[in-house]
Coordinates of C-alpha atoms in Angstrom, one line a residue:
Chain A
X1 CA -180.5 62.8 -151.9
X2 CA -181.8 65.8 -150.1
X3 CA -180.7 66.1 -146.6
X4 CA -182.7 65.9 -143.4
X5 CA -185.9 65.0 -145.0
X6 CA -188.4 63.9 -142.4
X7 CA -192.1 63.5 -143.1
X8 CA -194.5 64.0 -140.3
X9 CA -198.3 63.6 -140.2
X10 CA -201.1 64.3 -137.7
X11 CA -204.2 62.2 -138.0
X12 CA -206.7 61.6 -135.2
X13 CA -206.5 58.0 -133.8
X14 CA -210.2 57.6 -133.7
X15 CA -213.3 59.1 -135.4
X16 CA -217.0 58.7 -135.4
X17 CA -218.4 57.2 -138.6
X18 CA -219.2 59.8 -141.2
X19 CA -217.2 62.5 -139.4
X20 CA -214.9 64.9 -141.2
X21 CA -211.4 65.0 -139.9
X22 CA -208.6 67.5 -140.4
X23 CA -205.2 66.0 -141.5
X24 CA -202.0 68.0 -141.2
X25 CA -198.8 67.0 -142.9
X26 CA -195.3 68.6 -143.0
X27 CA -192.1 67.4 -144.6
X28 CA -188.8 69.0 -143.9
X29 CA -187.2 69.7 -147.2
X30 CA -185.1 72.5 -148.6
X31 CA -187.2 73.0 -151.8
X32 CA -184.3 74.4 -153.7
X33 CA -186.0 76.3 -156.6
X34 CA -183.3 76.0 -159.2
X35 CA -183.4 79.7 -159.7
X36 CA -180.7 80.7 -157.3
X37 CA -177.0 81.0 -157.9
X38 CA -174.1 80.1 -155.6
X39 CA -171.2 82.4 -154.7
X40 CA -169.4 81.6 -158.0
X41 CA -172.5 82.4 -160.2
X42 CA -173.4 78.8 -160.9
X43 CA -177.0 77.8 -160.8
X44 CA -177.9 75.7 -157.8
X45 CA -179.8 72.7 -159.3
X46 CA -183.5 72.4 -158.6
X47 CA -184.3 69.9 -155.9
X48 CA -187.9 70.0 -154.7
X49 CA -190.7 67.7 -153.7
X50 CA -192.8 67.7 -156.9
X51 CA -195.8 65.6 -155.9
X52 CA -197.7 64.8 -152.7
X53 CA -200.4 62.2 -152.5
X54 CA -202.7 60.9 -149.7
X55 CA -204.7 57.7 -150.1
X56 CA -207.2 56.1 -147.7
X57 CA -207.7 52.3 -148.1
X58 CA -206.5 52.6 -151.7
X59 CA -208.8 55.5 -152.5
X60 CA -207.1 58.8 -153.4
X61 CA -207.9 61.7 -151.0
X62 CA -205.6 64.4 -152.4
X63 CA -203.0 64.5 -155.2
X64 CA -200.9 67.7 -155.3
X65 CA -198.3 68.9 -157.9
X66 CA -195.8 71.1 -156.2
X67 CA -193.9 73.9 -158.1
X68 CA -190.6 75.6 -157.4
X69 CA -192.2 78.6 -155.8
X70 CA -193.4 76.6 -152.8
X71 CA -191.3 77.5 -149.8
X72 CA -189.2 75.3 -147.6
X73 CA -190.8 72.5 -145.5
X74 CA -194.1 72.3 -147.3
X75 CA -197.1 72.0 -145.0
X76 CA -200.5 70.7 -146.1
X77 CA -203.8 70.8 -144.2
X78 CA -206.8 69.1 -145.7
X79 CA -210.0 67.2 -144.7
X80 CA -211.4 63.8 -145.3
X81 CA -214.7 62.2 -144.4
X82 CA -214.3 58.8 -142.8
X83 CA -216.9 56.0 -142.8
X84 CA -214.7 53.0 -142.1
X85 CA -211.5 52.1 -140.2
X86 CA -208.4 52.0 -142.3
X87 CA -205.0 53.3 -143.2
X88 CA -203.9 56.6 -144.6
X89 CA -200.9 56.3 -147.0
X90 CA -199.0 59.5 -147.5
X91 CA -196.4 59.8 -150.2
X92 CA -194.0 62.5 -151.2
X93 CA -192.0 62.4 -154.5
X94 CA -188.6 64.1 -154.7
X95 CA -187.0 65.5 -157.8
X96 CA -184.0 63.1 -157.2
X97 CA -186.3 60.1 -157.4
X98 CA -186.6 59.5 -153.7
X99 CA -190.0 58.6 -152.3
X100 CA -190.8 59.3 -148.7
X101 CA -193.7 57.4 -147.2
X102 CA -195.7 57.5 -144.0
X103 CA -198.7 55.6 -142.8
X104 CA -201.4 56.3 -140.2
X105 CA -204.1 54.1 -138.9
X106 CA -207.5 55.5 -138.0
X107 CA -210.3 53.6 -136.2
X108 CA -214.0 54.3 -136.5
X109 CA -215.7 53.9 -133.1
Chain B
X1 CA -188.9 118.7 -111.4
X2 CA -192.7 119.0 -111.6
X3 CA -192.5 119.7 -115.3
X4 CA -190.3 116.7 -115.8
X5 CA -192.7 114.4 -113.9
X6 CA -195.6 115.7 -116.0
X7 CA -193.8 115.1 -119.2
X8 CA -193.1 111.6 -118.0
X9 CA -196.8 110.9 -117.5
X10 CA -197.6 112.3 -120.9
X11 CA -195.0 110.1 -122.5
X12 CA -196.3 107.0 -120.7
X13 CA -199.9 107.7 -121.7
X14 CA -198.9 108.2 -125.4
X15 CA -196.9 105.0 -125.4
X16 CA -199.5 102.8 -123.8
X17 CA -202.1 104.2 -126.3
X18 CA -199.9 103.4 -129.2
X19 CA -198.9 100.0 -127.9
X20 CA -202.5 99.0 -127.2
X21 CA -203.8 100.0 -130.6
X22 CA -201.0 98.1 -132.4
X23 CA -201.6 94.7 -131.0
X24 CA -203.7 92.2 -132.9
X25 CA -205.6 91.1 -129.8
X26 CA -204.7 92.8 -126.6
X27 CA -206.2 90.0 -124.5
X28 CA -204.8 87.1 -126.4
X29 CA -203.1 84.4 -124.3
X30 CA -200.3 82.2 -125.5
X31 CA -200.9 78.6 -124.6
X32 CA -198.8 76.2 -126.5
X33 CA -200.2 72.7 -127.4
X34 CA -203.1 73.5 -125.0
X35 CA -200.8 72.9 -122.0
X36 CA -197.9 75.3 -121.7
X37 CA -199.2 78.5 -120.3
X38 CA -196.8 81.4 -121.2
X39 CA -196.4 84.6 -119.3
X40 CA -196.5 87.2 -122.1
X41 CA -196.9 90.2 -119.9
X42 CA -195.0 90.8 -116.6
X43 CA -194.1 93.7 -114.3
X44 CA -190.9 95.2 -115.5
X45 CA -187.9 94.1 -113.5
X46 CA -186.8 96.7 -110.8
X47 CA -183.7 97.7 -112.7
X48 CA -185.7 99.1 -115.6
X49 CA -186.3 102.7 -114.9
X50 CA -188.4 103.7 -118.0
X51 CA -190.9 100.9 -118.3
X52 CA -193.6 99.4 -116.1
X53 CA -194.5 96.3 -118.1
X54 CA -192.5 93.9 -120.2
X55 CA -194.3 92.2 -123.1
X56 CA -193.4 89.2 -125.3
X57 CA -192.7 89.9 -128.9
X58 CA -195.5 87.4 -129.6
X59 CA -198.0 90.1 -128.7
X60 CA -196.8 92.4 -131.5
X61 CA -197.4 89.9 -134.3
X62 CA -200.5 89.4 -136.5
X63 CA -203.0 86.8 -135.4
X64 CA -201.9 84.4 -138.2
X65 CA -198.3 84.5 -137.1
X66 CA -199.3 84.1 -133.5
X67 CA -201.3 81.0 -134.4
X68 CA -198.2 79.3 -135.7
X69 CA -196.7 79.2 -132.3
X70 CA -199.7 77.6 -130.6
X71 CA -199.1 74.1 -131.8
X72 CA -195.8 72.3 -132.1
X73 CA -196.9 70.6 -135.3
X74 CA -197.4 74.0 -137.0
X75 CA -194.4 75.7 -135.5
X76 CA -191.7 75.3 -138.2
X77 CA -189.0 75.8 -135.5
X78 CA -189.7 72.4 -134.1
X79 CA -188.3 70.7 -137.2
X80 CA -184.8 71.7 -136.0
X81 CA -185.6 70.8 -132.4
X82 CA -186.1 67.2 -133.7
X83 CA -182.8 67.4 -135.5
X84 CA -181.1 68.5 -132.3
X85 CA -182.6 65.6 -130.4
X86 CA -180.7 63.3 -132.8
X87 CA -177.5 65.2 -132.2
X88 CA -178.1 65.1 -128.4
X89 CA -178.1 61.3 -128.5
X90 CA -175.3 60.7 -131.0
X91 CA -171.7 60.2 -130.0
X92 CA -169.0 62.6 -131.2
X93 CA -165.6 63.8 -130.2
X94 CA -162.6 61.9 -129.0
X95 CA -164.2 60.4 -126.0
X96 CA -167.0 58.8 -127.9
X97 CA -169.6 60.5 -125.7
X98 CA -172.9 62.2 -126.5
X99 CA -174.8 64.9 -124.6
X100 CA -177.0 62.1 -123.4
X101 CA -174.0 60.4 -121.7
X102 CA -174.0 63.0 -119.0
X103 CA -177.4 64.6 -119.3
X104 CA -179.6 61.6 -119.9
X105 CA -182.3 63.4 -121.9
X106 CA -182.9 67.0 -123.0
X107 CA -185.7 67.2 -120.5
X108 CA -183.2 66.8 -117.7
X109 CA -181.9 70.2 -118.7
X110 CA -185.3 71.9 -118.2
X111 CA -184.7 75.3 -116.7
X112 CA -181.2 75.8 -118.0
X113 CA -182.2 78.2 -120.8
X114 CA -184.0 80.4 -118.3
X115 CA -180.9 81.4 -116.3
X116 CA -178.4 81.9 -119.1
X117 CA -176.3 84.0 -119.7
X118 CA -174.7 83.2 -116.4
X119 CA -171.5 83.7 -114.5
X120 CA -169.1 80.8 -114.8
X121 CA -166.8 80.5 -111.8
X122 CA -164.3 78.2 -113.4
X123 CA -163.6 80.4 -116.4
X124 CA -164.2 83.7 -114.6
X125 CA -166.6 85.0 -117.2
X126 CA -170.2 85.4 -118.1
X127 CA -171.2 82.5 -120.3
X128 CA -174.0 82.3 -122.8
X129 CA -175.8 79.0 -123.5
X130 CA -173.8 78.7 -126.7
X131 CA -170.5 79.0 -124.8
X132 CA -171.6 76.4 -122.2
X133 CA -172.6 74.0 -125.0
X134 CA -169.2 74.5 -126.7
X135 CA -167.5 74.0 -123.3
X136 CA -169.2 70.6 -123.2
X137 CA -168.4 69.8 -126.8
X138 CA -164.7 70.7 -126.6
X139 CA -163.7 70.1 -122.9
X140 CA -165.9 67.1 -122.0
X141 CA -166.4 65.4 -125.3
X142 CA -163.1 66.3 -126.9
X143 CA -164.6 67.6 -130.1
X144 CA -164.3 70.6 -132.4
X145 CA -166.3 73.7 -131.2
X146 CA -169.5 74.3 -133.1
X147 CA -169.8 77.6 -135.0
X148 CA -171.4 80.2 -132.7
X149 CA -174.5 80.9 -134.9
X150 CA -174.2 77.8 -137.1
X151 CA -177.0 75.3 -137.6
X152 CA -175.9 72.7 -135.2
X153 CA -175.6 75.2 -132.4
X154 CA -178.8 77.1 -133.1
X155 CA -180.7 73.8 -133.2
X156 CA -179.3 72.7 -129.9
X157 CA -180.2 76.0 -128.2
X158 CA -183.7 75.6 -129.7
X159 CA -183.9 72.1 -128.1
X160 CA -182.8 73.4 -124.7
X161 CA -185.2 76.3 -125.0
X162 CA -188.1 74.1 -125.9
X163 CA -187.7 71.9 -122.8
X164 CA -187.8 75.1 -120.6
X165 CA -190.8 76.6 -122.3
X166 CA -193.2 78.2 -119.8
X167 CA -190.5 78.8 -117.2
X168 CA -189.8 82.4 -116.2
X169 CA -186.6 84.0 -117.5
X170 CA -184.4 84.6 -114.4
X171 CA -180.9 85.7 -115.2
X172 CA -178.7 87.0 -112.4
X173 CA -177.4 90.5 -112.8
X174 CA -175.6 91.1 -109.5
X175 CA -172.5 89.6 -108.0
X176 CA -169.7 88.8 -110.4
X177 CA -172.0 89.2 -113.4
X178 CA -172.7 92.9 -112.6
X179 CA -169.8 94.5 -114.5
X180 CA -170.7 92.6 -117.7
X181 CA -174.4 93.5 -117.2
X182 CA -173.4 97.2 -116.8
X183 CA -171.4 97.0 -120.0
X184 CA -174.5 95.5 -121.8
X185 CA -176.7 98.3 -120.4
X186 CA -174.3 100.9 -121.7
X187 CA -174.3 99.3 -125.1
X188 CA -178.1 99.2 -125.1
X189 CA -178.3 103.0 -124.5
X190 CA -175.4 103.9 -126.8
X191 CA -176.3 105.4 -130.2
X192 CA -174.5 103.6 -133.0
X193 CA -174.1 103.9 -136.8
X194 CA -174.9 106.6 -139.3
X195 CA -178.5 106.7 -138.2
X196 CA -177.3 107.2 -134.6
X197 CA -179.8 104.8 -133.1
X198 CA -179.5 103.0 -129.8
X199 CA -181.5 99.8 -129.0
X200 CA -183.6 101.9 -126.6
X201 CA -184.6 104.4 -129.4
X202 CA -186.7 101.7 -131.1
X203 CA -187.4 99.1 -128.4
X204 CA -188.0 101.3 -125.4
X205 CA -189.2 104.6 -126.9
X206 CA -191.2 103.3 -129.9
X207 CA -192.4 99.7 -129.3
X208 CA -195.8 99.3 -130.8
X209 CA -195.1 101.9 -133.5
X210 CA -194.5 100.9 -137.1
X211 CA -191.0 100.5 -138.5
X212 CA -191.8 100.5 -142.1
X213 CA -194.4 97.8 -142.5
X214 CA -193.7 96.1 -139.2
X215 CA -194.6 96.6 -135.5
X216 CA -191.6 97.3 -133.3
X217 CA -191.6 95.0 -130.4
X218 CA -189.8 95.5 -127.1
X219 CA -186.9 93.6 -128.4
X220 CA -187.3 90.8 -125.8
X221 CA -185.2 87.7 -126.4
X222 CA -187.2 85.2 -124.3
X223 CA -188.4 83.6 -127.6
X224 CA -185.0 82.9 -129.1
X225 CA -183.9 81.1 -131.1
X226 CA -186.7 82.5 -133.4
X227 CA -188.1 81.0 -136.5
X228 CA -188.5 84.0 -138.8
X229 CA -190.9 83.9 -141.7
X230 CA -188.6 86.2 -143.7
X231 CA -185.8 83.6 -143.9
X232 CA -187.6 80.4 -143.0
X233 CA -185.1 79.2 -140.5
X234 CA -184.1 79.5 -136.9
X235 CA -182.2 82.7 -135.9
X236 CA -179.8 83.0 -133.0
X237 CA -180.0 86.0 -130.8
X238 CA -176.5 87.3 -131.7
X239 CA -177.5 87.1 -135.4
X240 CA -180.4 89.2 -134.6
X241 CA -178.3 91.7 -132.7
X242 CA -176.0 91.9 -135.7
X243 CA -178.9 92.6 -138.0
X244 CA -180.2 95.3 -135.7
X245 CA -176.8 97.0 -135.4
X246 CA -176.3 96.7 -139.2
X247 CA -179.6 98.4 -139.7
X248 CA -178.3 101.5 -137.8
X249 CA -175.6 101.5 -140.5
X250 CA -172.8 100.7 -138.0
X251 CA -169.9 98.2 -138.1
X252 CA -171.4 95.3 -136.1
X253 CA -169.8 93.3 -133.4
X254 CA -169.3 89.6 -134.1
X255 CA -171.5 86.9 -132.8
X256 CA -169.9 85.6 -129.7
X257 CA -168.0 88.8 -129.0
X258 CA -167.7 90.2 -125.5
X259 CA -169.9 93.1 -126.5
X260 CA -172.7 90.9 -127.7
X261 CA -172.4 88.6 -124.7
X262 CA -172.8 91.6 -122.4
X263 CA -175.7 92.9 -124.5
X264 CA -177.4 89.4 -124.3
X265 CA -177.1 89.4 -120.6
X266 CA -178.6 92.9 -120.3
X267 CA -181.4 92.3 -122.8
X268 CA -182.2 88.9 -121.2
X269 CA -182.5 90.6 -117.8
X270 CA -185.1 93.0 -119.3
X271 CA -187.2 90.0 -119.9
X272 CA -186.9 88.5 -116.4
X273 CA -190.4 87.3 -115.5
X274 CA -191.5 86.5 -119.1
X275 CA -191.6 82.8 -120.1
X276 CA -189.0 81.0 -122.1
X277 CA -190.7 80.7 -125.5
X278 CA -188.1 79.4 -127.9
X279 CA -188.3 78.4 -130.6
X280 CA -190.9 81.1 -131.2
X281 CA -192.3 82.3 -134.5
X282 CA -191.9 85.9 -135.6
X283 CA -191.9 87.8 -138.9

């Protein structure tokens, strides 16, 4: 399993109905491309986050395929228009099969 | 004498023109998280004979790079600060103690970064923050010393810098530290390597000018450890010194060597009055 993987997410706690919010996510991950070699000339195996998804109350907001050229600690910023209170579900999928999850509540006031 | 003075004025005018035109936004202010107001320009400390104003390296970066430091969520350096928080609270060494056993929380050490390197009476030497940390790790906690520019060490210095952000750098250069400081000053003005460059040739005579595709800064170290976009990790100040000396095509001193400790004290003193910014974001 990749080391020191820590997802983090920033979502506003409250929002006015129909308002568009900005969501920021970052996951600390080495994103080893699989194209580098170690000191002995052996290829360092690829180990990246290959997919990132965000869902809101079961509805998909964003679904991203990540490729080896994406640098360490991938950061995503995107927007969503919110009409009801609910829960954001963030999921990162690792090459090694690990799945990292994070949830954030948001309330419409 | 008169000719000399005139020449001085001309040089200063030329420099300020170049420096002003090189900055992304001359009037930009650095306020982190909307609450930590950084001093990014300050009157030069009295000991600096050739400059009137000291400027944070943040001013020399593009507006996109500058923006990364405005918010801790977007500052990639904060990832390792979080890692260091865990180390701070975890027990290690033969005594089963953690940093938190003595120091409670990292916030209790606010202000420490600003005064290091500093004279240590017990050991009779100038100590950098790294040396002080290793003194705690080995002598108080009974553990193995951390590698001087290794990940654990750099992360911990980033944590200690982060809790001192906004405080003015204020290292002492007189008293018992004076001879070390003078050694550092001599190194700063000594030309080294096949290119015969001193620190001052770039960072005093040419800040604001281009060095290849990059703006030369004043070489201030108030923002260390630095997250560099070029290697996507935190960089310790002695690693940066090593890179600079290497670029003059000289044999470099080692991180943690007496030469680099002296140089760190001297360069830190050139930034007295600027805010502690670490972990900052640079190219």
